[in-house]
Coordinates of C-alpha atoms and ligand atoms in Angstrom, one line a residue:
M86 CA 0.0 0.0 0.0
S87 CA 1.2 3.5 -0.8
D88 CA 1.5 6.3 1.9
K89 CA -1.4 8.2 0.5
P90 CA -4.6 6.4 -0.3
D91 CA -4.6 5.3 -3.9
P92 CA -7.5 3.6 -5.8
S93 CA -5.1 0.7 -6.5
D94 CA -5.2 -0.2 -2.8
Y95 CA -8.9 -1.3 -3.1
N96 CA -11.2 -3.5 -5.1
T97 CA -14.0 -2.2 -7.2
D98 CA -16.9 -2.8 -4.8
T99 CA -15.0 -0.9 -2.0
L100 CA -14.1 2.0 -4.3
A101 CA -17.8 2.3 -5.4
I102 CA -18.9 2.6 -1.8
R103 CA -16.1 4.7 -0.3
W104 CA -13.7 6.4 -2.7
A105 CA -13.7 10.2 -2.6
Q106 CA -16.3 10.4 0.2
L107 CA -17.2 14.0 0.8
R108 CA -16.6 15.2 4.3
T109 CA -17.4 18.6 5.7
D110 CA -16.9 20.0 9.2
E111 CA -20.2 18.4 10.2
M112 CA -18.8 15.0 9.4
S113 CA -22.0 13.5 7.9
H114 CA -21.5 9.8 7.1
S115 CA -23.5 10.1 3.9
D116 CA -22.0 12.4 1.2
P117 CA -23.6 15.9 1.7
I118 CA -25.3 17.6 -1.2
F119 CA -24.3 21.1 -2.2
L120 CA -27.3 22.6 -3.8
T121 CA -25.8 25.9 -4.6
S122 CA -25.3 27.7 -7.9
S123 CA -22.4 29.8 -6.8
F124 CA -19.7 30.1 -4.0
V125 CA -18.6 33.0 -1.9
Y126 CA -15.2 34.4 -0.9
N127 CA -13.7 36.0 2.2
S128 CA -12.4 39.0 0.4
A129 CA -12.3 40.7 -3.0
A130 CA -8.7 39.5 -3.4
E131 CA -9.7 35.9 -2.8
A132 CA -12.5 36.3 -5.4
A133 CA -10.0 37.6 -7.9
A134 CA -7.6 34.7 -7.2
R135 CA -10.4 32.1 -7.6
F136 CA -11.6 33.7 -10.9
S137 CA -8.1 33.8 -12.3
G138 CA -7.5 30.2 -11.3
E139 CA -4.5 31.2 -9.2
Q140 CA -6.3 29.8 -6.1
P141 CA -8.0 26.4 -6.7
G142 CA -11.6 26.1 -5.5
N143 CA -15.2 26.4 -6.5
V144 CA -16.6 29.4 -8.3
Y145 CA -19.8 28.4 -9.9
S146 CA -21.6 25.1 -10.3
R147 CA -21.5 25.2 -14.1
F148 CA -17.7 24.8 -13.6
T149 CA -17.3 22.7 -10.5
N150 CA -19.4 21.6 -7.4
P151 CA -18.2 19.5 -4.5
T152 CA -20.9 16.8 -4.8
V153 CA -20.4 16.5 -8.5
R154 CA -16.6 16.4 -7.9
A155 CA -17.0 13.5 -5.5
F156 CA -19.0 11.6 -8.1
E157 CA -16.3 12.4 -10.7
Q158 CA -13.5 11.2 -8.5
R159 CA -15.3 8.0 -7.5
L160 CA -16.1 7.1 -11.1
A161 CA -12.5 7.9 -12.3
A162 CA -11.2 5.6 -9.6
L163 CA -13.7 2.9 -10.6
E164 CA -12.7 3.1 -14.3
G165 CA -9.0 3.3 -13.5
G166 CA -8.7 6.7 -15.3
E167 CA -6.9 9.9 -14.1
Q168 CA -9.9 12.2 -14.3
C169 CA -13.6 12.4 -15.0
Q170 CA -15.9 15.1 -16.2
A171 CA -19.6 14.7 -15.2
L172 CA -22.2 15.8 -17.6
A173 CA -26.0 16.4 -17.8
S174 CA -26.7 13.2 -19.7
G175 CA -25.0 10.4 -21.5
M176 CA -25.6 12.2 -24.8
A177 CA -24.0 15.4 -23.4
A178 CA -21.0 13.2 -22.5
I179 CA -20.7 11.8 -26.0
S180 CA -21.4 15.1 -27.9
S181 CA -19.2 17.3 -25.6
T182 CA -16.3 14.8 -26.0
F183 CA -16.5 15.0 -29.8
F184 CA -17.0 18.8 -29.8
A185 CA -14.1 19.4 -27.4
L186 CA -11.6 17.1 -29.1
L187 CA -12.4 17.2 -32.8
T188 CA -11.9 19.8 -35.5
P189 CA -13.3 20.1 -39.1
G190 CA -11.7 17.6 -41.4
D191 CA -11.4 14.9 -38.7
H192 CA -12.9 11.5 -39.2
I193 CA -14.5 9.0 -36.8
V194 CA -14.8 5.2 -37.3
S195 CA -17.7 3.9 -35.2
S196 CA -19.5 0.7 -34.8
R197 CA -23.0 0.9 -36.4
S198 CA -24.6 -0.6 -33.3
V199 CA -24.2 2.4 -31.0
F200 CA -27.0 4.1 -29.1
G201 CA -29.4 5.5 -31.7
T202 CA -29.0 9.2 -30.7
T203 CA -25.2 8.8 -31.1
N204 CA -25.9 8.3 -34.8
V205 CA -27.9 11.5 -34.9
I206 CA -24.9 13.3 -33.6
Y207 CA -22.8 11.9 -36.4
D208 CA -25.3 12.5 -39.1
R209 CA -26.9 15.8 -38.3
Y210 CA -24.4 17.7 -36.2
L211 CA -20.8 16.5 -36.6
K212 CA -21.3 16.3 -40.3
K213 CA -22.4 20.0 -40.3
F214 CA -19.0 20.9 -38.8
G215 CA -17.1 18.9 -41.4
I216 CA -16.5 15.8 -39.3
D217 CA -17.2 12.6 -41.2
T218 CA -18.1 9.2 -39.7
T219 CA -17.8 5.7 -41.2
L220 CA -19.9 3.0 -39.7
V221 CA -18.6 -0.6 -39.4
D222 CA -19.8 -3.9 -37.9
L223 CA -18.7 -4.0 -34.2
D224 CA -17.3 -7.5 -34.4
D225 CA -15.5 -7.3 -37.8
L226 CA -11.9 -6.1 -37.2
D227 CA -11.2 -6.0 -41.0
Q228 CA -14.0 -3.5 -41.5
W229 CA -12.5 -1.3 -38.8
K230 CA -9.1 -1.5 -40.4
A231 CA -10.4 -0.8 -43.9
A232 CA -12.3 2.3 -42.7
I233 CA -9.3 4.1 -41.2
R234 CA -8.1 7.2 -43.1
P235 CA -5.2 9.5 -42.5
Q236 CA -7.7 11.9 -40.9
T237 CA -9.2 9.3 -38.5
R238 CA -9.0 10.8 -34.9
V239 CA -11.4 8.5 -33.1
L240 CA -12.6 4.9 -33.0
F241 CA -15.9 4.7 -31.1
L242 CA -17.7 1.7 -29.8
E243 CA -20.2 0.4 -27.4
T244 CA -19.8 -3.1 -26.1
P245 CA -21.8 -5.3 -25.6
S246 CA -24.1 -3.7 -28.1
N247 CA -27.8 -2.8 -27.8
P248 CA -29.9 -4.8 -28.4
L249 CA -28.1 -7.8 -29.9
S250 CA -25.3 -8.2 -27.3
E251 CA -22.5 -8.2 -30.0
V252 CA -19.1 -7.8 -28.5
G253 CA -16.2 -5.6 -29.7
D254 CA -12.6 -6.5 -29.0
I255 CA -11.4 -3.5 -26.9
E256 CA -7.8 -4.6 -26.8
A257 CA -7.5 -5.2 -30.5
L258 CA -9.3 -1.9 -31.3
A259 CA -7.1 0.1 -28.9
K260 CA -4.0 -1.2 -30.7
L261 CA -5.5 -0.4 -34.1
A262 CA -6.4 3.1 -32.9
H263 CA -3.0 3.8 -31.5
D264 CA -1.1 2.4 -34.5
N265 CA -3.0 5.0 -36.5
G266 CA -2.7 8.0 -34.2
A267 CA -6.3 7.8 -33.1
L268 CA -8.1 7.6 -29.8
L269 CA -10.3 4.7 -28.7
I270 CA -13.5 5.8 -27.0
V271 CA -15.7 3.1 -25.3
D272 CA -19.3 3.6 -24.2
N273 CA -19.3 1.4 -21.1
C274 CA -22.9 2.0 -20.2
F275 CA -24.0 -1.6 -20.4
C276 CA -21.3 -3.2 -18.3
T277 CA -20.3 -0.4 -16.0
P278 CA -16.8 -0.6 -14.3
A279 CA -18.3 -3.4 -12.1
L280 CA -18.0 -5.8 -15.1
Q281 CA -15.6 -4.2 -17.6
K282 CA -12.7 -1.8 -17.4
P283 CA -11.9 -0.5 -20.9
I284 CA -9.0 1.7 -19.9
A285 CA -7.1 -1.4 -18.5
L286 CA -7.7 -2.9 -22.0
G287 CA -6.2 0.1 -23.7
A288 CA -9.1 2.5 -24.3
D289 CA -8.3 6.2 -24.0
L290 CA -11.7 7.4 -22.9
V291 CA -14.7 5.8 -21.3
I292 CA -18.2 7.3 -21.7
H293 CA -21.2 6.7 -19.4
S294 CA -24.8 7.3 -19.4
A295 CA -25.2 7.5 -15.6
T296 CA -28.9 7.4 -16.2
K297 CA -28.7 3.6 -16.5
Y298 CA -26.9 1.3 -14.1
L299 CA -24.9 3.9 -12.2
D300 CA -28.2 5.3 -10.9
G301 CA -29.7 1.9 -11.1
Q302 CA -33.2 2.9 -10.1
G303 CA -34.3 5.0 -13.0
R304 CA -34.4 8.4 -11.2
C305 CA -32.0 10.8 -12.8
I306 CA -30.4 11.7 -16.2
G307 CA -26.6 12.1 -16.2
G308 CA -23.4 11.2 -18.0
A309 CA -19.6 11.2 -17.6
V310 CA -16.4 10.8 -19.5
V311 CA -13.2 9.3 -17.9
G312 CA -9.7 9.4 -19.1
P313 CA -6.2 11.1 -19.0
A314 CA -6.0 14.6 -17.5
D315 CA -5.0 16.3 -20.7
L316 CA -8.1 15.0 -22.6
I317 CA -10.5 15.6 -19.7
K318 CA -9.2 19.1 -19.4
E319 CA -10.3 19.8 -23.0
V320 CA -13.8 18.4 -22.3
H321 CA -14.0 20.4 -19.0
G322 CA -13.1 23.6 -20.9
F323 CA -16.0 22.9 -23.3
V324 CA -18.4 22.1 -20.5
R325 CA -17.5 25.2 -18.5
S326 CA -18.4 27.3 -21.5
A327 CA -21.1 25.4 -23.3
G328 CA -22.8 24.4 -20.0
P329 CA -24.0 20.8 -20.1
S330 CA -23.0 20.3 -16.5
M331 CA -24.3 17.7 -14.1
S332 CA -26.8 18.9 -11.4
P333 CA -25.4 18.4 -7.8
F334 CA -28.7 16.7 -6.9
N335 CA -28.2 14.2 -9.6
A336 CA -24.6 13.7 -8.7
W337 CA -25.7 12.8 -5.1
V338 CA -28.2 10.3 -6.4
F339 CA -25.5 8.7 -8.6
L340 CA -23.1 8.5 -5.6
K341 CA -25.8 6.7 -3.7
G342 CA -26.4 4.4 -6.8
L343 CA -22.7 3.6 -7.0
E344 CA -22.7 2.3 -3.4
T345 CA -24.8 -0.6 -4.5
L346 CA -23.4 -1.0 -8.1
G347 CA -21.4 -4.2 -7.5
L348 CA -24.1 -6.0 -5.7
R349 CA -26.8 -4.9 -8.2
M350 CA -24.7 -5.9 -11.3
K351 CA -24.0 -9.4 -9.8
A352 CA -27.7 -9.9 -9.2
H353 CA -28.6 -8.4 -12.7
C354 CA -26.2 -10.8 -14.4
A355 CA -27.4 -13.8 -12.4
N356 CA -31.0 -13.2 -13.2
T357 CA -30.2 -12.5 -16.9
L358 CA -28.1 -15.6 -17.4
E359 CA -30.8 -17.8 -15.8
L360 CA -33.5 -16.2 -17.8
A361 CA -31.6 -16.5 -21.1
R362 CA -31.0 -20.2 -20.5
W363 CA -34.6 -20.7 -19.7
L364 CA -35.8 -18.8 -22.7
E365 CA -33.7 -20.9 -25.0
R366 CA -35.8 -23.9 -24.0
Q367 CA -39.2 -22.3 -24.4
P368 CA -41.7 -22.6 -27.3
G369 CA -42.1 -19.5 -29.5
I370 CA -38.5 -18.4 -28.8
A371 CA -36.6 -18.8 -32.1
K372 CA -33.4 -17.2 -30.8
V373 CA -31.9 -15.7 -27.7
H374 CA -29.1 -13.1 -28.1
Y375 CA -27.0 -12.9 -25.0
A376 CA -23.2 -13.0 -24.7
G377 CA -23.4 -15.1 -21.6
L378 CA -24.8 -18.1 -23.6
E379 CA -22.3 -20.6 -25.0
S380 CA -24.3 -20.3 -28.3
H381 CA -23.3 -16.7 -28.7
P382 CA -20.6 -16.3 -31.4
Q383 CA -18.4 -14.1 -29.1
H384 CA -19.0 -15.8 -25.8
A385 CA -15.3 -16.5 -25.4
L386 CA -14.3 -12.8 -26.0
A387 CA -17.0 -11.6 -23.7
A388 CA -15.8 -14.0 -21.0
R389 CA -12.3 -12.7 -21.4
Q390 CA -12.9 -8.9 -21.3
Q391 CA -15.9 -8.8 -19.0
S392 CA -16.4 -10.2 -15.5
G393 CA -20.1 -10.6 -16.1
F394 CA -22.3 -10.6 -19.2
G395 CA -24.6 -7.8 -18.3
A396 CA -28.4 -7.6 -18.1
V397 CA -29.7 -7.0 -21.5
L398 CA -30.9 -9.8 -23.8
A399 CA -32.8 -10.0 -27.0
I400 CA -35.1 -12.7 -28.3
E401 CA -36.7 -13.5 -31.6
V402 CA -40.2 -14.7 -31.3
V403 CA -42.5 -16.8 -33.5
D404 CA -46.1 -17.5 -32.9
S405 CA -47.8 -20.9 -33.0
D406 CA -48.8 -20.4 -36.7
G407 CA -45.1 -19.8 -37.6
N408 CA -45.4 -16.0 -38.0
A409 CA -42.2 -14.2 -37.0
D410 CA -43.4 -10.7 -37.5
R411 CA -44.2 -7.4 -35.7
Q412 CA -47.7 -8.7 -34.7
A413 CA -46.1 -11.7 -32.9
A414 CA -43.6 -9.4 -31.1
W415 CA -46.3 -7.0 -30.0
R416 CA -48.6 -9.8 -28.8
F417 CA -45.7 -11.2 -26.7
I418 CA -45.0 -7.8 -25.2
D419 CA -48.7 -7.1 -24.5
G420 CA -48.9 -10.6 -22.9
T421 CA -46.6 -9.6 -20.0
R422 CA -48.1 -8.2 -16.8
L423 CA -45.1 -7.4 -14.6
L424 CA -42.5 -6.1 -17.0
S425 CA -42.6 -2.4 -17.8
I426 CA -43.1 -1.7 -21.5
T427 CA -40.5 1.0 -21.9
A428 CA -37.2 1.6 -23.8
N429 CA -35.3 2.5 -20.7
L430 CA -32.9 0.0 -19.0
G431 CA -30.4 -0.2 -16.2
D432 CA -33.2 -0.3 -13.6
V433 CA -34.1 -2.7 -10.8
K434 CA -37.4 -3.0 -12.7
S435 CA -37.3 -5.3 -15.7
T436 CA -38.3 -3.6 -19.0
I437 CA -39.4 -4.9 -22.4
T438 CA -39.4 -3.2 -25.7
H439 CA -39.8 -3.7 -29.5
P440 CA -36.6 -2.1 -30.9
G441 CA -37.9 -2.1 -34.5
S442 CA -40.7 0.3 -33.6
T443 CA -39.2 2.2 -30.7
T444 CA -35.4 2.7 -30.1
H445 CA -34.6 1.9 -33.8
G446 CA -38.0 3.1 -35.2
R447 CA -36.5 5.9 -37.2
V448 CA -33.6 3.8 -38.7
N449 CA -34.2 3.1 -42.4
P450 CA -35.2 -0.5 -43.3
E451 CA -31.9 -1.3 -45.1
E452 CA -29.8 -0.1 -42.1
K453 CA -32.2 -2.0 -39.7
E454 CA -31.6 -5.2 -41.6
R455 CA -27.9 -4.7 -41.6
A456 CA -28.0 -4.1 -37.8
G457 CA -30.1 -7.3 -37.3
I458 CA -33.1 -5.4 -36.0
T459 CA -35.8 -7.8 -37.2
E460 CA -39.5 -7.2 -36.8
N461 CA -39.8 -10.2 -34.4
L462 CA -37.0 -9.0 -32.2
I463 CA -37.7 -8.0 -28.5
R464 CA -35.3 -6.6 -26.0
I465 CA -35.6 -7.4 -22.3
A466 CA -33.5 -5.5 -19.8
V467 CA -33.6 -7.8 -16.8
G468 CA -34.1 -6.3 -13.4
L469 CA -33.9 -7.6 -9.9
E470 CA -37.4 -9.1 -9.4
D471 CA -37.5 -12.7 -8.2
I472 CA -36.5 -14.9 -11.1
D473 CA -39.5 -17.2 -10.7
D474 CA -41.8 -14.2 -11.1
L475 CA -40.0 -13.1 -14.3
K476 CA -40.4 -16.6 -15.7
Q477 CA -44.0 -16.6 -14.8
D478 CA -44.6 -13.3 -16.5
L479 CA -42.8 -14.4 -19.7
T480 CA -44.8 -17.7 -19.6
L481 CA -47.9 -15.4 -20.0
A482 CA -46.2 -13.8 -23.0
I483 CA -45.5 -17.1 -24.6
K484 CA -49.1 -18.1 -24.1
A485 CA -50.1 -15.0 -26.0
L486 CA -48.1 -16.4 -29.0
G487 CA -50.6 -19.3 -28.9
F488 CA -48.6 -21.9 -27.0
Ligands
LIG197 C1 -28.9 5.7 -22.8 C2 -27.6 5.6 -23.4 C3 -26.9 6.7 -23.9 C4 -27.5 8.1 -23.7 O1 -27.6 8.5 -22.4 P1 -28.6 9.6 -21.9 O2 -28.3 9.6 -20.4 O3 -30.0 9.1 -22.2 O4 -28.3 10.8 -22.6 C5 -25.7 6.5 -24.5 N1 -25.2 5.3 -24.6 C6 -25.8 4.2 -24.2 C7 -25.2 2.9 -24.5 C8 -27.1 4.3 -23.7 O5 -27.7 3.2 -23.3

């Protein structure tokens, strides 16, 4: 152990509960929440020193806030990164990172199976500023290689992917990025640092939608980016000026969420694996997509780079007359009683959605087919309800298919 406490002294679950605890003179055991827009000074000279940056400290909560800072330090420790910048949402984290680090003429290579709104940022906004994106299949390293140009500055992926649970090889892609003078950015929303540490595998930056598992109970919107100090400084500069800062109240909720992250993720993974195996044996389920199943083409890679397989699975359904279409999928979804019909995930409550008409509803048919978003595909984000009750609810859904 080093003289000064260092994240490397502790394991992930301990860091998630205790790292960067915020202590004031009152010594509250739970992290205090600083609901204040601005901060005051003892003198005009001190105000001047703070504003000039000569004296470190808080000025205004668009720049820094102690509760937000505690969340940033804890997440940085969990991801094994130097620093973290918290943001108002996962999309604010993604877009601010791009706007802070890229300039016109730069090029991005991204897996096509990223969060839908990330594609909107590529198509509608980055393009407008002269930044081009090439989309490739997450699991095909040759496509990534072929897409690289001299102007490529960023390789971006999300693994495992939503909703099909495809897995990208972070180590191989980090090497490819670095061989070509580019950065590897990984959206680690689905695994969280409890299951996957992209920086240890070579990634430069890790992105989070804190809205999902970091909160864990579907209460707040937030995001973060973690990485080396020089890159986070750039993102911080952008956030200070552009203003997509995280609210201190939300930071406090996320700190509370982090305290149970390890426990929740273990329970999420256990429920999901059992449900995936059970679904594989049920009538009306033509296919189960989940990297935790031996039948998954990248099961070995997932087992190598993740310490758990996550809590999102997808199924392809077929009714008793052999129809594998949208009607069958909708009947299945409407047949459930307990599951929430919603596109959100990362919640203790299980959710069910039809990607083809919700999360991927605006994707054109060609791109949908390429991405494997078939009409009979259903995504389930498995929560922490009793597994027998989840099976009972999905049995009702299977009955709705005519079985
Ligand atoms: C939800 C999500 C986002 C966007 O996060 P918001 O907090 O909704 O802005 C980004 N990436 C992934 C993988 C997500 O699931």
